[in-house]
Amino acid sequence: MKKRVLSGIRATGRLHLGNYLGAVRGMLELQNPPTGGPNYETLYMVADLHAITTPYDPKKLPQNTREVILDYLAAGLDPEKSILFVQSQVPEHTELAFLLSSVVSIARMQHLPTYKEKVTQYPKENTMALLNYPILMASDILIYKADKVPVGIDQEPHLEVAREIARKMNSKFGTDFPEPTRFATKGEYIPSLTGEGKMSKSIEGSYINLTDDLNTIKDKIARVPTDSGKGVSVPKEGGVKVLFDLIGLFLGDERRDKYQNQYTKSGIKYSELKPELAEAIYKELGPIQKRREELVNDPKYVDGVILDGAKKARKIASRTVGEAKKKIGLL
Ligand code: ADP
Ligand code: TRP
């Protein structure tokens, strides 16, 4: 049997470069393996249930879910090769999550850094859904017995939980869940354009959207804070590091090394570097945007993809839930 891959992105709106470089590029890589390389059954979902674990607008959720599906398809996720679906349309995920929660302690969940951050961010929304977030994510992965999970490095603590749950379920009930590992891309951590922290939807001014046009990208890159362009060593943090990272990812390591050499020798002109980087980003995003426009104009096709994806995913998911229920003594 082919090994499986599962990943998801929360339905919180359009994707940004961090999502694309940290998660979607990995999803694409596993969907399109080189000839002769290992071949996977790939499943990619929109995590709409995870989107309701923090404050959100119910009126906007359906559109936000749709935006992620459109970005997936536009970026090259292909329903002929991958199962693309919406999490809440496979109710087995929540059913398995409850079963898995029987082997997880409350303390373990309370001590996760991702949980603590969210509670600090929304002190009045410290809900059970938020505490259960990692268990639902473990369920998303284990329900397909997935081995590989293409996500950014910030998701590693959640994967650790999924592995622990797999181990505990297997030893306590004799299930056969594999321990999933993260599939890392070169862009597993994209810093914020502000030079502080990570690129994130929740931080204004930190990101470039996949749907940004060339002028918007140029403006955003122009605003990245820089220095005189010269120094004894290459900066390891701040705006200049962001620029070097993005140059490596969009123009290649050689180009980045050349600029970094200039930085410690003759000095860099940011007035040349920044537009070159903006153009390179747009060169990759332009074709994605064009496909996206075509997809927006073909809602029936997109509806069909979502419907078909849920059907295929449910077939696998219900089998796993049935197995787990038997082992647990419920069937
Ligand atoms: P956000 O933090 O913007 O809300 P999500 O938490 O929805 O993004 O993340 C969706 C996916 O994108 C995850 O796999 C996550 O690891 C990845 N990701 C998000 N931000 C970044 C980033 N700055 N660098 C690399 N990957 C990222
Ligand atoms: N927690 C992930 C994020 O914030 C989204 C997600 C939910 C996910 N379920 C998943 C990622 C299963 C990988 C596998 O981005």
Short mmCIF file of C-alpha atoms in Angstrom, two decimals, residues 41-214:
data_model
loop_
_atom_site.label_atom_id
_atom_site.label_comp_id
_atom_site.label_asym_id
_atom_site.label_seq_id
_atom_site.Cartn_x
_atom_site.Cartn_y
_atom_site.Cartn_z
CA GLU A 41 -1.33 9.11 -1.72
CA THR A 42 -1.77 12.78 -0.89
CA LEU A 43 -4.69 14.32 1.02
CA TYR A 44 -4.95 18.06 1.56
CA MET A 45 -7.73 19.71 3.50
CA VAL A 46 -9.01 23.08 4.61
CA ALA A 47 -9.14 23.06 8.41
CA ASP A 48 -12.42 24.90 8.93
CA LEU A 49 -13.06 23.26 12.33
CA HIS A 50 -9.70 24.55 13.54
CA ALA A 51 -10.73 28.02 12.39
CA ILE A 52 -13.55 28.11 14.96
CA THR A 53 -11.18 27.51 17.88
CA THR A 54 -10.27 31.23 17.96
CA PRO A 55 -12.57 34.27 17.44
CA TYR A 56 -13.97 34.38 13.88
CA ASP A 57 -16.96 35.64 11.90
CA PRO A 58 -19.46 32.84 11.06
CA LYS A 59 -20.67 34.85 8.06
CA LYS A 60 -17.18 34.93 6.60
CA LEU A 61 -16.18 31.33 7.32
CA PRO A 62 -17.66 29.77 4.14
CA GLN A 63 -15.85 32.32 1.97
CA ASN A 64 -12.60 31.85 3.90
CA THR A 65 -12.83 28.09 3.37
CA ARG A 66 -13.38 28.68 -0.33
CA GLU A 67 -10.38 31.04 -0.53
CA VAL A 68 -8.04 28.31 0.72
CA ILE A 69 -9.42 25.77 -1.77
CA LEU A 70 -8.94 28.31 -4.58
CA ASP A 71 -5.38 29.04 -3.45
CA TYR A 72 -4.65 25.30 -3.28
CA LEU A 73 -5.93 24.67 -6.79
CA ALA A 74 -4.28 27.79 -8.20
CA ALA A 75 -0.93 26.84 -6.64
CA GLY A 76 -1.07 23.48 -8.42
CA LEU A 77 -2.72 21.04 -6.04
CA ASP A 78 -4.47 18.78 -8.48
CA PRO A 79 -7.69 16.85 -7.74
CA GLU A 80 -6.57 14.23 -10.27
CA LYS A 81 -3.56 13.51 -8.07
CA SER A 82 -4.60 14.54 -4.54
CA ILE A 83 -7.76 14.30 -2.48
CA LEU A 84 -8.74 17.91 -1.72
CA PHE A 85 -11.43 18.36 0.90
CA VAL A 86 -12.97 20.43 3.66
CA GLN A 87 -12.40 19.07 7.17
CA SER A 88 -15.94 19.55 8.54
CA GLN A 89 -17.36 17.59 5.59
CA VAL A 90 -15.65 14.50 6.96
CA PRO A 91 -17.35 14.27 10.37
CA GLU A 92 -15.32 11.17 11.20
CA HIS A 93 -12.45 13.54 12.14
CA THR A 94 -14.37 14.83 15.16
CA GLU A 95 -15.53 11.34 16.07
CA LEU A 96 -11.99 9.97 16.12
CA ALA A 97 -10.75 13.09 17.96
CA PHE A 98 -13.05 12.23 20.86
CA LEU A 99 -11.81 8.67 20.98
CA LEU A 100 -8.19 9.87 20.92
CA SER A 101 -8.84 12.34 23.73
CA SER A 102 -9.19 9.36 26.09
CA VAL A 103 -5.41 8.90 26.07
CA VAL A 104 -4.44 12.59 26.46
CA SER A 105 -4.03 14.38 29.77
CA ILE A 106 -5.34 17.90 30.30
CA ALA A 107 -1.93 19.00 31.63
CA ARG A 108 -0.20 17.91 28.40
CA MET A 109 -2.52 20.13 26.36
CA GLN A 110 -2.23 23.10 28.74
CA HIS A 111 1.54 23.14 28.47
CA LEU A 112 1.76 23.40 24.68
CA PRO A 113 3.38 26.65 23.50
CA THR A 114 0.81 27.09 20.72
CA TYR A 115 -2.03 26.89 23.26
CA LYS A 116 -0.37 29.32 25.66
CA GLU A 117 0.21 31.84 22.86
CA LYS A 118 -3.43 31.78 21.84
CA VAL A 119 -4.62 32.17 25.40
CA THR A 120 -2.36 35.20 25.80
CA GLN A 121 -3.71 36.58 22.52
CA TYR A 122 -7.38 35.95 23.44
CA PRO A 123 -7.59 35.71 27.26
CA LYS A 124 -11.38 35.70 27.20
CA GLU A 125 -11.62 32.84 24.68
CA ASN A 126 -9.87 30.09 26.61
CA THR A 127 -12.23 27.39 25.36
CA MET A 128 -12.32 23.60 25.30
CA ALA A 129 -12.16 23.78 21.48
CA LEU A 130 -8.83 25.58 21.76
CA LEU A 131 -7.51 23.09 24.30
CA ASN A 132 -8.62 20.26 22.02
CA TYR A 133 -6.98 21.79 18.92
CA PRO A 134 -3.96 19.42 18.89
CA ILE A 135 -6.16 16.35 19.41
CA LEU A 136 -8.31 17.27 16.43
CA MET A 137 -5.14 17.82 14.40
CA ALA A 138 -3.81 14.43 15.49
CA SER A 139 -7.12 12.94 14.39
CA ASP A 140 -6.84 14.66 10.97
CA ILE A 141 -3.52 12.91 10.46
CA LEU A 142 -4.08 9.54 12.15
CA ILE A 143 -7.46 8.96 10.52
CA TYR A 144 -5.59 8.54 7.20
CA LYS A 145 -2.67 6.76 8.89
CA ALA A 146 -0.49 9.40 7.24
CA ASP A 147 3.29 9.13 7.53
CA LYS A 148 4.27 12.55 6.29
CA VAL A 149 2.86 15.97 7.08
CA PRO A 150 4.10 18.96 5.06
CA VAL A 151 3.80 21.97 7.41
CA GLY A 152 5.97 24.81 8.70
CA ILE A 153 8.24 24.40 11.71
CA ASP A 154 5.74 26.11 14.05
CA GLN A 155 3.58 22.98 13.79
CA GLU A 156 6.23 20.64 15.21
CA PRO A 157 4.80 20.62 18.78
CA HIS A 158 1.46 19.50 17.33
CA LEU A 159 3.12 16.69 15.43
CA GLU A 160 4.85 15.58 18.60
CA VAL A 161 1.39 15.29 20.20
CA ALA A 162 0.13 13.26 17.23
CA ARG A 163 3.04 10.85 17.62
CA GLU A 164 2.43 10.48 21.35
CA ILE A 165 -1.25 9.77 20.73
CA ALA A 166 -0.39 7.18 18.07
CA ARG A 167 1.99 5.42 20.46
CA LYS A 168 -0.49 5.44 23.35
CA MET A 169 -3.41 4.24 21.22
CA ASN A 170 -1.28 1.46 19.76
CA SER A 171 -0.02 0.24 23.12
CA LYS A 172 -3.33 0.59 24.96
CA PHE A 173 -5.73 -0.67 22.29
CA GLY A 174 -3.56 -2.41 19.70
CA THR A 175 -4.36 0.00 16.87
CA ASP A 176 -1.80 0.43 14.06
CA PHE A 177 -1.35 4.18 13.73
CA PRO A 178 2.01 5.16 12.20
CA GLU A 179 3.95 7.95 13.93
CA PRO A 180 3.76 10.89 11.52
CA THR A 181 6.77 13.10 10.80
CA ARG A 182 6.94 16.62 9.42
CA PHE A 183 8.00 17.05 5.81
CA ALA A 184 10.12 20.20 5.87
CA THR A 185 10.69 22.60 2.99
CA LYS A 186 13.51 25.12 2.61
CA GLY A 187 10.99 27.77 3.68
CA GLU A 188 9.91 26.10 6.91
CA TYR A 189 10.17 29.42 8.78
CA ILE A 190 9.53 32.66 6.91
CA PRO A 191 10.20 35.73 9.03
CA SER A 192 7.86 38.71 9.14
CA LEU A 193 8.43 41.58 6.70
CA THR A 194 8.61 43.83 9.74
CA GLY A 195 11.84 42.07 10.73
CA GLU A 196 10.37 40.75 13.97
CA GLY A 197 8.72 37.38 14.54
CA LYS A 198 7.21 35.19 11.83
CA MET A 199 5.16 36.04 8.79
CA SER A 200 1.57 35.52 9.94
CA LYS A 201 -1.97 36.38 8.93
CA SER A 202 -2.63 37.76 12.38
CA ILE A 203 0.21 40.32 12.19
CA GLU A 204 -0.59 43.32 10.00
CA GLY A 205 2.28 44.32 7.70
CA SER A 206 4.04 40.99 8.16
CA TYR A 207 3.00 39.23 4.98
CA ILE A 208 2.66 39.13 1.21
CA ASN A 209 -0.51 37.45 -0.02
CA LEU A 210 -0.45 35.01 -2.91
CA THR A 211 -2.95 37.33 -4.59
CA ASP A 212 -0.88 40.54 -4.25
CA ASP A 213 -0.09 42.27 -7.56
CA LEU A 214 3.39 43.41 -8.54
#
